[in-house]
XYZ file of C-alpha atoms in Angstrom:
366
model
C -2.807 -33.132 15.025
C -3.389 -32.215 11.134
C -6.982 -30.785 12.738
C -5.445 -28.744 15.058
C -3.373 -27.148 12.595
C -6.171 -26.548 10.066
C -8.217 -24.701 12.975
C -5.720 -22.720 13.723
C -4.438 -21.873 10.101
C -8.370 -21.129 9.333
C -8.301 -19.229 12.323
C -5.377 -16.785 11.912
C -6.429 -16.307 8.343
C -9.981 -15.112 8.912
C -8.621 -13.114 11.437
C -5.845 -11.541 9.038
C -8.725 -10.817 7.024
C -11.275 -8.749 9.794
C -8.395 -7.042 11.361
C -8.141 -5.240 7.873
C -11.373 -4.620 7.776
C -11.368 -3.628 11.905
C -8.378 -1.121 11.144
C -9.412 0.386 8.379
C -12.799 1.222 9.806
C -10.843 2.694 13.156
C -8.660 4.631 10.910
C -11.294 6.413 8.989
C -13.701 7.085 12.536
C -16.272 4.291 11.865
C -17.705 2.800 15.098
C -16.877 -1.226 15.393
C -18.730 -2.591 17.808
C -17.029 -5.873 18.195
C -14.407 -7.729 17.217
C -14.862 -11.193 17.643
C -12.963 -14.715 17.539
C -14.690 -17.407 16.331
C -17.905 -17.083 15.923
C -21.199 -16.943 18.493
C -22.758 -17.903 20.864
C -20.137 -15.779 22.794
C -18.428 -17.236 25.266
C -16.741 -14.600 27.002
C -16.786 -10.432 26.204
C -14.311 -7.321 27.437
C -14.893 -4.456 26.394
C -12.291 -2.021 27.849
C -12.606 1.294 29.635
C -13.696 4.198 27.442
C -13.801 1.525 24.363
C -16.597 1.679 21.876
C -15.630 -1.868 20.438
C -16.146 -5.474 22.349
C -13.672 -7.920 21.827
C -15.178 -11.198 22.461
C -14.432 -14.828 22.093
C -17.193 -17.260 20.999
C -17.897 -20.888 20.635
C -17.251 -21.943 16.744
C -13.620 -21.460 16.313
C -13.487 -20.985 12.389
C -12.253 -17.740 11.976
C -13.830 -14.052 13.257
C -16.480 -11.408 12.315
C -15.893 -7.569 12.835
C -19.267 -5.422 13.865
C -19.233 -2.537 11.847
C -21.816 0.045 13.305
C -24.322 1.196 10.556
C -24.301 -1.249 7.269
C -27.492 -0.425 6.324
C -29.856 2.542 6.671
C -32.234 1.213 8.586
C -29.830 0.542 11.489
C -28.806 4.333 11.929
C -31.729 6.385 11.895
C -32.989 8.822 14.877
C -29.085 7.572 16.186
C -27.318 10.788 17.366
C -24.017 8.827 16.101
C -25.226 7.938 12.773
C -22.178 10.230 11.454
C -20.113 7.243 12.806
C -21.606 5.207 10.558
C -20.569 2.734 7.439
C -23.046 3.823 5.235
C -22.565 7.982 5.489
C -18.673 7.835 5.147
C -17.748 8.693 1.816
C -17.615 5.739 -1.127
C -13.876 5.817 -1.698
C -13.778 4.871 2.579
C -16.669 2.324 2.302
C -14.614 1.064 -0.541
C -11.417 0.555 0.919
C -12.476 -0.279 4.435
C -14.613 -3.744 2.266
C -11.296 -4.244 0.209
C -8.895 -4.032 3.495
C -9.581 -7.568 4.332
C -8.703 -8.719 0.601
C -5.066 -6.601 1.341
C -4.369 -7.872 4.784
C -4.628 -11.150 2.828
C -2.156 -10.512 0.340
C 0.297 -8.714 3.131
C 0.232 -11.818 4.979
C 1.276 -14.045 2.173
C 4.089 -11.306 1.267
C 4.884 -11.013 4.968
C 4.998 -15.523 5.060
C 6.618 -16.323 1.733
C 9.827 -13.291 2.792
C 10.001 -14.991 5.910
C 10.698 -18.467 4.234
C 13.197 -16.896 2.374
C 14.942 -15.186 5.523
C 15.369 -18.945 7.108
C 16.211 -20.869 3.322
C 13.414 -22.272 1.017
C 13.610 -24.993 -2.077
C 14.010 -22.933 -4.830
C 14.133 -23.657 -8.407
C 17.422 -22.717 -9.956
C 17.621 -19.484 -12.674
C 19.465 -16.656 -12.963
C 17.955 -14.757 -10.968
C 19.830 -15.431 -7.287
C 21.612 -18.569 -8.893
C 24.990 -17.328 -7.252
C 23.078 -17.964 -3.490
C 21.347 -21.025 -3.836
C 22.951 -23.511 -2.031
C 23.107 -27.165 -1.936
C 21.109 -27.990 -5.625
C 19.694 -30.555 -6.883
C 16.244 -32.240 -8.558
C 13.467 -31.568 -6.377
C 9.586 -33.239 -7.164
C 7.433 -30.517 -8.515
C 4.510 -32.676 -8.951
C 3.372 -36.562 -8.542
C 0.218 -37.967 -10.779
C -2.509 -39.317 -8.419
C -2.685 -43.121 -8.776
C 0.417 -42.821 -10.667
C 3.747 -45.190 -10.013
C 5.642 -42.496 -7.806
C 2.464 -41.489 -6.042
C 1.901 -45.462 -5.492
C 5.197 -45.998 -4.700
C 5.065 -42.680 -2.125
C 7.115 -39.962 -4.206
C 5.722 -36.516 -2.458
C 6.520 -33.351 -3.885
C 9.253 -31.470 -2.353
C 10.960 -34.845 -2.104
C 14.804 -34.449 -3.237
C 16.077 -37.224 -5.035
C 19.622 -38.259 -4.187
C 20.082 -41.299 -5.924
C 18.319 -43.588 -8.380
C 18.739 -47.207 -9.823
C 17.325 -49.673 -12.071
C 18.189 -52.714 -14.423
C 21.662 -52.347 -13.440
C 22.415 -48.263 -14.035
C 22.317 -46.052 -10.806
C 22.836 -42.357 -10.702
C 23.805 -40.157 -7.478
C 25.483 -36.914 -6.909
C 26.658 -34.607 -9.763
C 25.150 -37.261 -12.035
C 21.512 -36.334 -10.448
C 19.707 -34.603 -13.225
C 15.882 -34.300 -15.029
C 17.196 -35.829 -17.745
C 19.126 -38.760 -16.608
C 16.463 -39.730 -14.156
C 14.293 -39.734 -16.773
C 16.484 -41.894 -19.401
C 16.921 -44.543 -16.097
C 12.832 -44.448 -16.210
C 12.560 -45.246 -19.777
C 15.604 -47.438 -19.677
C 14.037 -49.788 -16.907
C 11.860 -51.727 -18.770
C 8.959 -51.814 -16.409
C 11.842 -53.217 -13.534
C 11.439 -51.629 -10.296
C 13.292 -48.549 -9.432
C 15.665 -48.050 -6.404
C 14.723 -44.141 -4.887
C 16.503 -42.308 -2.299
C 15.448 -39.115 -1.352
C 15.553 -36.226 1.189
C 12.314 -35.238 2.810
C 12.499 -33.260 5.432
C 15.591 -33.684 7.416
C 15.031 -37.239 7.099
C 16.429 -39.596 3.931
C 13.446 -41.867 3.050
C 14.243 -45.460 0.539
C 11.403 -45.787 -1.987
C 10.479 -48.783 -4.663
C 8.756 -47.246 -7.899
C 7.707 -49.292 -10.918
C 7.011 -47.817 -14.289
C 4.016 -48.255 -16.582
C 3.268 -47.448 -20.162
C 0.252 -46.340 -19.047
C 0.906 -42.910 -18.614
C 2.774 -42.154 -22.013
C 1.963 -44.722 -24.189
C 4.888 -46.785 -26.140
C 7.507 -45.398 -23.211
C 7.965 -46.141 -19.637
C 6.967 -43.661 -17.104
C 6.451 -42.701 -13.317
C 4.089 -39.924 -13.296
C 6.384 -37.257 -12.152
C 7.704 -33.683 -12.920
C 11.056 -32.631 -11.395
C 12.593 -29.246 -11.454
C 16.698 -28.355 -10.269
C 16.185 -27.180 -7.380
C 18.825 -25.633 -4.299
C 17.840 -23.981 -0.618
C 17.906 -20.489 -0.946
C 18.374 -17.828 1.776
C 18.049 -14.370 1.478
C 19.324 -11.098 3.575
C 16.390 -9.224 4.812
C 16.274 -6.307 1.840
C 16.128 -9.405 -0.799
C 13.984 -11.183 1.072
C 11.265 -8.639 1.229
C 11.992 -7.953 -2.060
C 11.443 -11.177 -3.737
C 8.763 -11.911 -1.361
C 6.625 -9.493 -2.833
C 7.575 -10.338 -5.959
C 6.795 -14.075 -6.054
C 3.203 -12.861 -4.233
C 2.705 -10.496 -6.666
C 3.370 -13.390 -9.570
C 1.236 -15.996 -7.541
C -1.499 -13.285 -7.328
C -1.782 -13.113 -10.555
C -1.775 -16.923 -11.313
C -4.383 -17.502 -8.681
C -6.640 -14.757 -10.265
C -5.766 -16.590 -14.065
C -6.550 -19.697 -12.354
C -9.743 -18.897 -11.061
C -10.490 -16.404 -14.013
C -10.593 -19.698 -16.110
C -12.375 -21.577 -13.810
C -15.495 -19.432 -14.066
C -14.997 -18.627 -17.577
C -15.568 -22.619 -18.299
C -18.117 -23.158 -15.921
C -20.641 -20.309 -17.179
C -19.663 -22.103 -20.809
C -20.268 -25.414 -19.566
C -16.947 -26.690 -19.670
C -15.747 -26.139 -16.115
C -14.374 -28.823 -14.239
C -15.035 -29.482 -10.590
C -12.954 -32.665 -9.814
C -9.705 -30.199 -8.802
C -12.051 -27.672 -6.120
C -11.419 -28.541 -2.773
C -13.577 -27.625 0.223
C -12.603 -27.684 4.292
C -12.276 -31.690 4.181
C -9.732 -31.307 1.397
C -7.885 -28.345 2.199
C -7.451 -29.936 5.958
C -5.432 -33.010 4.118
C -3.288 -30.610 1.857
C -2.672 -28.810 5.404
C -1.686 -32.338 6.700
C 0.528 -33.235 3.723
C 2.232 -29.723 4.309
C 3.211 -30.116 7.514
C 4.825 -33.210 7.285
C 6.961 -31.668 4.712
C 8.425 -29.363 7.429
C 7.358 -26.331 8.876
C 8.779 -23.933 5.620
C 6.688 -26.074 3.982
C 3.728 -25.569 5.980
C 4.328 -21.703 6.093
C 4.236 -21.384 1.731
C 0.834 -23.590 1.943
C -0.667 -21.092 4.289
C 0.493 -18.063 2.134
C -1.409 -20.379 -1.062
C -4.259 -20.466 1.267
C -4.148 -16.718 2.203
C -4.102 -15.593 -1.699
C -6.603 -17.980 -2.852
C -9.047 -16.543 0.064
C -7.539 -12.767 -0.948
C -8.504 -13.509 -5.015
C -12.373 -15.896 -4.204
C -13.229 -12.453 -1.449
C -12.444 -10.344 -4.755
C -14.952 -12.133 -7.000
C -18.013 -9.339 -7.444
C -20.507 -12.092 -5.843
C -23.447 -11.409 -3.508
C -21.954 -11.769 0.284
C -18.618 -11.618 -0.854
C -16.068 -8.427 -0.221
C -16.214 -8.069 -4.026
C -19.832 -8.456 -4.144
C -20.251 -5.246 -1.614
C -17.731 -3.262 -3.396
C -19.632 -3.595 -6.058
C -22.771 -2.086 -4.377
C -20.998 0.757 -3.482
C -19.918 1.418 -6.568
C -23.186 0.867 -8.073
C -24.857 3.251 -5.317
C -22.092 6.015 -6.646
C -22.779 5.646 -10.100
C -26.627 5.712 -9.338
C -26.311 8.958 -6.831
C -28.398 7.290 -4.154
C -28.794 4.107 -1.848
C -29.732 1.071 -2.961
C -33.071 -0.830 -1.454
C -31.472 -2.347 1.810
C -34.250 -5.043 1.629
C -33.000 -5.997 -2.022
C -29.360 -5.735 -0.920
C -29.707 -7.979 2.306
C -32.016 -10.401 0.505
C -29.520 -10.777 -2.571
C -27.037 -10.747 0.073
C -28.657 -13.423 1.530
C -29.708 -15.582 -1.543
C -25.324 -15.409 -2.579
C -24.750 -16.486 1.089
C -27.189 -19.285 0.372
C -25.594 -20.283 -2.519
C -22.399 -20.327 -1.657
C -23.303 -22.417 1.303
C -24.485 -25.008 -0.832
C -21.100 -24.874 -2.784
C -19.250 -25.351 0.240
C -21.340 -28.401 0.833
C -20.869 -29.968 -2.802
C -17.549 -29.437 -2.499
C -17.551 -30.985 0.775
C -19.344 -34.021 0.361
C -16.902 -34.652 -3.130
C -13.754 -33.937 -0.679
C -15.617 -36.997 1.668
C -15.935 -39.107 -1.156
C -12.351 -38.881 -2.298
C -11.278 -40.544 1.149
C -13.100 -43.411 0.303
């Protein structure tokens, strides 16, 4: 089942992203020749009466490609509808027609994350909408791998109802960050009594501390936030929707800011990249958190693909825009030999990433 629902998140995000780029090129006059799900050999093509575009449905069923008449040069010339072409509209449409897929991205997640907060969504208690969060209470944020709650099978967006150890048990009003935590360090390395909420189900856990994580002081490997369901009216929904995307935008691009930063120091760090192996299990893990849960992990997804499209990397959307731009500053084409062979050593590249991160994703399961 947890492949199923990996295909088809992969699938409706790839397609997100080409029908921006499908749009955009109708709405400016460019000629698409086909719009296609999944990927060839086709399996089955209509292209409808007095339609310029084939939409077609082929047999690898990760995601889409869009046709775009007239990429390159080469392609066009002696055509009598070479003024339909990619390469002879002006920069600013080339431009925005290669960044439309990026922006369908980010609508999507905008479009996902107000949705969750149309139906109710765990949300960590501030001021800001304090006065409509309902039913609070401390929520798991995050769980240490290998740790005692990840051993003991704390998940994050478990809610914990009640705790006990070495004789002192907390529930209710009593259910706070801090007085779990004192019943942690309190318990002397005893086993712990957990009850929480996951899901619509109320699951009993055993968790045993170690000094091993903070040294001198007993600890589970957890971080906990107050937490309450929170559900919006439509106008606050949208609202806040785009207002957490436009905050996780921004992390994401931080995030992978640093990442690059390190690595072209020599002080990245691979071990937290995930490839299509690992992103499958997160996909897994979210789903059996419940379906809003599910939803927020494909908005994550949809961002991080919006951001790693922006990067200015051969093969990439970012990578093309920055052609274009390079061909405006320098008044004339590029070489569309260079561009398709750098085009095609990045696609190479990247390729190879996919499969390192891959084959470390593999590893982890065993």
């Amino acid at each position: 089942m947890t492949i199923i629902i990996f295909i088809l998140v992969l699938i409706i995000l790839i397609l997100v992203h080409e029908l921006g780029h499908f749009l955009f090129a109708k709405m400016f006059g460019i000629r698409v020749d086909e719009f296609g799900l999944g990927f060839p050999p086709r399996i089955w093509g209509y292209k409808p009466k007095g339609s310029e575009t084939t939409y077609s449905i082929n047999a690898i069923p990760f995601g889409g490609f869009v046709k775009i008449y007239g990429e390159d040069y080469d392609s066009i010339e002696g055509d009598p509808d070479r003024n339909r072409s990619f390469v002879l509209q002006d920069k600013w449409k080339q431009t925005l027609v290669l960044f439309a897929g990026i922006l369908f991205n980010i609508i999507l997640a905008w479009i996902l994350i107000s949705s969750t907060l149309l139906v109710g969504v765990n949300y960590g208690t501030s001021d800001r909408y304090s006065d409509r969060v309902i039913d609070p209470g401390v929520v798991v944020a995050n769980v240490l791998s290998d740790s005692p709650a990840d051993v003991g099978g704390l998940m994050l967006g478990d809610k914990i109802l009640f705790v006990s150890s070495n004789g002192v048990s907390i529930q209710g009003d009593e259910v706070n960050p801090d007085s779990i935590t004192e019943v942690i360090k309190g318990s002397d390395g005893s086993d712990m009594d957990f009850l929480v909420k996951r899901g619509e189900e109320n699951v009993t856990l055993k968790v045993t501390p170690s000094e091993e994580i903070i040294p001198g002081s007993f600890a589970i490997g957890v971080s906990m936030i107050n937490s309450g369901k929170l559900k919006l009216p439509p106008h606050l929904a949208i609202v806040e929707g785009a207002r957490i995307t436009y905050e996780l935008t921004g992390s994401i691009i931080g995030g992978v800011w640093g990442l690059l930063k390190d690595t072209f120091s020599g002080n990245g760090s691979m071990a937290n990249v995930v490839g299509p192996v690992g992103i499958a299990g997160l996909v897994g893990d979210a789903s059996r958190m419940g379906f809003v849960a599910l939803i927020i992990f494909v908005a994550m997804i949809s961002l991080h693909l919006a951001v790693l499209n922006l990067i200015p990397f051969p093969a990439l959307d970012g990578g093309r825009i920055l052609f274009v731009i390079i061909e405006k500053i320098k008044g004339s084409p590029l070489n569309p030999k260079i561009v398709s062979s750098i085009n095609l050593i990045g696609f190479g590249l990247l390729l190879l990433l996919l499969l390192f991160v891959t084959y470390k994703d593999i590893v982890r399961l065993f």
